[in-house]
CSV table of N, CA, C and O in Angstrom, one decimal:
chain,number,residue,atom,x,y,z
M,878,UNK,N,-16.2,-0.9,-98.1
M,878,UNK,CA,-15.7,-0.1,-99.1
M,878,UNK,C,-14.4,-0.7,-99.6
M,878,UNK,O,-13.6,-1.3,-98.7
M,879,UNK,N,-14.1,-0.7,-100.8
M,879,UNK,CA,-12.9,-1.3,-101.4
M,879,UNK,C,-11.7,-0.5,-100.9
M,879,UNK,O,-11.7,0.7,-100.7
M,880,UNK,N,-10.6,-1.2,-100.7
M,880,UNK,CA,-9.4,-0.5,-100.2
M,880,UNK,C,-8.9,0.6,-101.1
M,880,UNK,O,-8.4,1.6,-100.6
M,881,UNK,N,-9.0,0.5,-102.4
M,881,UNK,CA,-8.6,1.5,-103.3
M,881,UNK,C,-9.5,2.8,-103.2
M,881,UNK,O,-9.0,3.9,-103.3
M,882,UNK,N,-10.7,2.6,-103.0
M,882,UNK,CA,-11.7,3.7,-102.8
M,882,UNK,C,-11.3,4.4,-101.5
M,882,UNK,O,-11.2,5.7,-101.5
M,883,UNK,N,-11.1,3.7,-100.5
M,883,UNK,CA,-10.7,4.3,-99.2
M,883,UNK,C,-9.3,5.0,-99.3
M,883,UNK,O,-9.2,6.1,-98.9
M,884,UNK,N,-8.4,4.4,-100.0
M,884,UNK,CA,-7.1,5.1,-100.2
M,884,UNK,C,-7.3,6.4,-101.0
M,884,UNK,O,-6.6,7.4,-100.6
M,885,UNK,N,-8.1,6.4,-102.0
M,885,UNK,CA,-8.3,7.7,-102.7
M,885,UNK,C,-8.9,8.7,-101.9
M,885,UNK,O,-8.5,9.9,-101.9
M,886,UNK,N,-9.9,8.4,-101.0
M,886,UNK,CA,-10.5,9.3,-100.1
M,886,UNK,C,-9.5,9.9,-99.1
M,886,UNK,O,-9.5,11.1,-98.8
M,887,UNK,N,-8.7,9.0,-98.5
M,887,UNK,CA,-7.7,9.4,-97.5
M,887,UNK,C,-6.7,10.3,-98.2
M,887,UNK,O,-6.2,11.2,-97.6
M,888,UNK,N,-6.3,9.9,-99.4
M,888,UNK,CA,-5.3,10.8,-100.1
M,888,UNK,C,-5.9,12.2,-100.4
M,888,UNK,O,-5.2,13.2,-100.2
M,889,UNK,N,-7.1,12.2,-100.7
M,889,UNK,CA,-7.8,13.5,-101.0
M,889,UNK,C,-7.8,14.4,-99.7
M,889,UNK,O,-7.5,15.6,-99.8
M,890,UNK,N,-8.0,13.7,-98.6
M,890,UNK,CA,-8.0,14.5,-97.3
M,890,UNK,C,-6.6,15.0,-97.0
M,890,UNK,O,-6.4,16.2,-96.6
M,891,UNK,N,-5.6,14.2,-97.2
M,891,UNK,CA,-4.2,14.6,-97.0
M,891,UNK,C,-3.8,15.8,-97.9
M,891,UNK,O,-3.2,16.7,-97.4
M,892,UNK,N,-4.2,15.7,-99.1
M,892,UNK,CA,-3.9,16.8,-100.1
M,892,UNK,C,-4.6,18.1,-99.7
M,892,UNK,O,-4.1,19.2,-99.7
M,893,UNK,N,-5.9,17.9,-99.2
M,893,UNK,CA,-6.6,19.1,-98.8
M,893,UNK,C,-6.0,19.7,-97.6
M,893,UNK,O,-5.9,21.0,-97.5
M,894,UNK,N,-5.5,18.9,-96.6
M,894,UNK,CA,-4.8,19.5,-95.5
M,894,UNK,C,-3.5,20.2,-95.9
M,894,UNK,O,-3.1,21.2,-95.2
M,895,UNK,N,-2.9,19.8,-97.0
M,895,UNK,CA,-1.7,20.5,-97.4
M,895,UNK,C,-2.0,21.7,-98.3
M,895,UNK,O,-1.1,22.3,-98.9
M,896,UNK,N,-3.3,22.0,-98.5
M,896,UNK,CA,-3.6,23.1,-99.3
M,896,UNK,C,-3.7,22.8,-100.8
M,896,UNK,O,-3.8,23.8,-101.6
M,897,UNK,N,-3.6,21.6,-101.2
M,897,UNK,CA,-3.6,21.2,-102.6
M,897,UNK,C,-5.0,20.8,-103.0
M,897,UNK,O,-5.3,19.7,-103.3
M,898,UNK,N,-5.9,21.8,-103.0
M,898,UNK,CA,-7.3,21.5,-103.1
M,898,UNK,C,-7.8,21.0,-104.4
M,898,UNK,O,-8.6,20.1,-104.5
M,899,UNK,N,-7.2,21.5,-105.5
M,899,UNK,CA,-7.6,21.1,-106.8
M,899,UNK,C,-7.3,19.6,-107.0
M,899,UNK,O,-8.1,18.8,-107.4
M,900,UNK,N,-6.1,19.2,-106.6
M,900,UNK,CA,-5.7,17.8,-106.6
M,900,UNK,C,-6.6,16.9,-105.7
M,900,UNK,O,-6.9,15.8,-106.1
M,901,UNK,N,-6.9,17.5,-104.5
M,901,UNK,CA,-7.7,16.7,-103.6
M,901,UNK,C,-9.1,16.4,-104.2
M,901,UNK,O,-9.6,15.3,-104.1
M,902,UNK,N,-9.7,17.4,-104.8
M,902,UNK,CA,-11.0,17.2,-105.4
M,902,UNK,C,-10.9,16.3,-106.6
M,902,UNK,O,-11.7,15.4,-106.7
M,903,UNK,N,-9.9,16.4,-107.4
M,903,UNK,CA,-9.7,15.5,-108.6
M,903,UNK,C,-9.6,14.0,-108.1
M,903,UNK,O,-10.3,13.1,-108.7
M,904,UNK,N,-8.8,13.8,-107.1
M,904,UNK,CA,-8.6,12.4,-106.6
M,904,UNK,C,-9.9,11.9,-105.9
M,904,UNK,O,-10.3,10.8,-106.1
M,905,UNK,N,-10.5,12.8,-105.1
M,905,UNK,CA,-11.7,12.4,-104.4
M,905,UNK,C,-12.8,12.0,-105.4
M,905,UNK,O,-13.5,11.0,-105.2
M,906,UNK,N,-13.0,12.9,-106.4
M,906,UNK,CA,-14.1,12.6,-107.3
M,906,UNK,C,-13.8,11.3,-108.1
M,906,UNK,O,-14.7,10.5,-108.4
M,907,UNK,N,-12.5,11.1,-108.5
M,907,UNK,CA,-12.2,9.9,-109.2
M,907,UNK,C,-12.4,8.7,-108.4
M,907,UNK,O,-12.9,7.7,-108.9
M,908,UNK,N,-12.1,8.7,-107.1
M,908,UNK,CA,-12.4,7.6,-106.2
M,908,UNK,C,-13.9,7.3,-106.1
M,908,UNK,O,-14.3,6.1,-106.2
M,909,UNK,N,-14.7,8.3,-106.0
M,909,UNK,CA,-16.1,8.1,-105.9
M,909,UNK,C,-16.7,7.6,-107.2
M,909,UNK,O,-17.5,6.8,-107.2
M,910,UNK,N,-16.2,8.2,-108.3
M,910,UNK,CA,-16.7,7.8,-109.6
M,910,UNK,C,-16.4,6.3,-109.9
M,910,UNK,O,-17.1,5.6,-110.6
M,911,UNK,N,-15.3,5.8,-109.4
M,911,UNK,CA,-14.9,4.4,-109.7
M,911,UNK,C,-15.6,3.4,-108.7
M,911,UNK,O,-15.5,2.2,-108.9
M,912,UNK,N,-16.2,3.9,-107.7
M,912,UNK,CA,-16.8,3.1,-106.7
M,912,UNK,C,-18.1,2.4,-107.3
M,912,UNK,O,-18.7,3.0,-108.2
M,913,UNK,N,-18.4,1.3,-106.7
M,913,UNK,CA,-19.6,0.6,-107.2
M,913,UNK,C,-20.8,1.2,-106.4
M,913,UNK,O,-20.6,1.9,-105.4
M,914,UNK,N,-21.9,0.9,-106.9
M,914,UNK,CA,-23.2,1.4,-106.3
M,914,UNK,C,-23.3,0.9,-104.9
M,914,UNK,O,-23.8,1.6,-104.0
M,915,UNK,N,-22.8,-0.3,-104.6
M,915,UNK,CA,-22.9,-0.9,-103.3
M,915,UNK,C,-22.0,-0.1,-102.3
M,915,UNK,O,-22.2,-0.2,-101.1
M,916,UNK,N,-21.0,0.5,-102.8
M,916,UNK,CA,-20.1,1.3,-101.9
M,916,UNK,C,-20.6,2.6,-101.5
M,916,UNK,O,-20.1,3.3,-100.5
M,917,UNK,N,-21.6,3.1,-102.2
M,917,UNK,CA,-22.1,4.5,-102.0
M,917,UNK,C,-22.5,4.8,-100.5
M,917,UNK,O,-22.1,5.8,-100.0
M,918,UNK,N,-23.2,3.9,-99.8
M,918,UNK,CA,-23.6,4.2,-98.4
M,918,UNK,C,-22.3,4.3,-97.5
M,918,UNK,O,-22.3,5.2,-96.7
M,919,UNK,N,-21.3,3.5,-97.8
M,919,UNK,CA,-20.1,3.5,-97.0
M,919,UNK,C,-19.3,4.8,-97.2
M,919,UNK,O,-18.8,5.4,-96.3
M,920,UNK,N,-19.3,5.2,-98.5
M,920,UNK,CA,-18.7,6.5,-98.9
M,920,UNK,C,-19.4,7.7,-98.2
M,920,UNK,O,-18.7,8.5,-97.6
M,921,UNK,N,-20.7,7.7,-98.2
M,921,UNK,CA,-21.4,8.8,-97.5
M,921,UNK,C,-21.1,8.8,-96.0
M,921,UNK,O,-20.9,9.9,-95.5
M,922,UNK,N,-21.1,7.7,-95.4
M,922,UNK,CA,-20.7,7.6,-94.0
M,922,UNK,C,-19.3,8.1,-93.7
M,922,UNK,O,-19.0,8.9,-92.8
M,923,UNK,N,-18.4,7.7,-94.6
M,923,UNK,CA,-17.0,8.1,-94.4
M,923,UNK,C,-16.9,9.6,-94.6
M,923,UNK,O,-16.2,10.3,-93.8
M,924,UNK,N,-17.6,10.2,-95.6
M,924,UNK,CA,-17.5,11.6,-95.8
M,924,UNK,C,-18.1,12.4,-94.7
M,924,UNK,O,-17.6,13.4,-94.2
M,925,UNK,N,-19.2,11.9,-94.1
M,925,UNK,CA,-19.8,12.5,-92.9
M,925,UNK,C,-18.9,12.5,-91.8
M,925,UNK,O,-18.7,13.5,-91.0
M,926,UNK,N,-18.2,11.4,-91.6
M,926,UNK,CA,-17.3,11.2,-90.4
M,926,UNK,C,-16.0,12.1,-90.6
M,926,UNK,O,-15.4,12.4,-89.6
M,927,UNK,N,-15.6,12.4,-91.9
M,927,UNK,CA,-14.4,13.1,-92.1
M,927,UNK,C,-14.6,14.5,-92.7
M,927,UNK,O,-13.7,15.2,-93.2
M,928,UNK,N,-15.9,15.0,-92.5
M,928,UNK,CA,-16.2,16.4,-93.1
M,928,UNK,C,-15.3,17.5,-92.6
M,928,UNK,O,-14.9,18.4,-93.3
M,929,UNK,N,-14.9,17.4,-91.3
M,929,UNK,CA,-14.0,18.4,-90.7
M,929,UNK,C,-12.7,18.4,-91.3
M,929,UNK,O,-12.1,19.5,-91.5
M,930,UNK,N,-12.2,17.3,-91.8
M,930,UNK,CA,-10.9,17.3,-92.5
M,930,UNK,C,-10.9,17.9,-93.9
M,930,UNK,O,-9.9,18.2,-94.5
M,931,UNK,N,-12.1,18.0,-94.4
M,931,UNK,CA,-12.3,18.5,-95.8
M,931,UNK,C,-12.7,19.9,-95.9
M,931,UNK,O,-12.9,20.4,-97.0
M,932,UNK,N,-12.9,20.5,-94.7
M,932,UNK,CA,-13.4,21.9,-94.8
M,932,UNK,C,-12.3,22.8,-94.2
M,932,UNK,O,-11.5,22.4,-93.4
M,933,UNK,N,-12.2,24.1,-94.8
M,933,UNK,CA,-11.1,25.0,-94.3
M,933,UNK,C,-11.3,25.4,-92.8
M,933,UNK,O,-12.4,25.4,-92.3
M,934,UNK,N,-10.2,25.6,-92.2
M,934,UNK,CA,-10.2,26.0,-90.8
M,934,UNK,C,-9.5,27.4,-90.7
M,934,UNK,O,-8.6,27.7,-91.5
M,935,UNK,N,-9.8,28.1,-89.7
M,935,UNK,CA,-9.1,29.4,-89.5
M,935,UNK,C,-7.7,29.0,-88.8
M,935,UNK,O,-7.7,28.2,-87.9
M,936,UNK,N,-6.7,29.6,-89.3
M,936,UNK,CA,-5.4,29.3,-88.8
M,936,UNK,C,-4.8,30.4,-88.1
M,936,UNK,O,-5.0,31.5,-88.3
């Protein structure tokens, strides 16, 4: 995965953790949209590995 794609996904997770969900989705979608077709499998694996960070938790 390209470093900028990874950066976008990681930034989206951080924003989601801070409750800034609209921005998180905007950045995450932009990162995925800019990715090449070759990156798609790596993005899917990354999303599977980080799904817990992207879902709401009871606090």
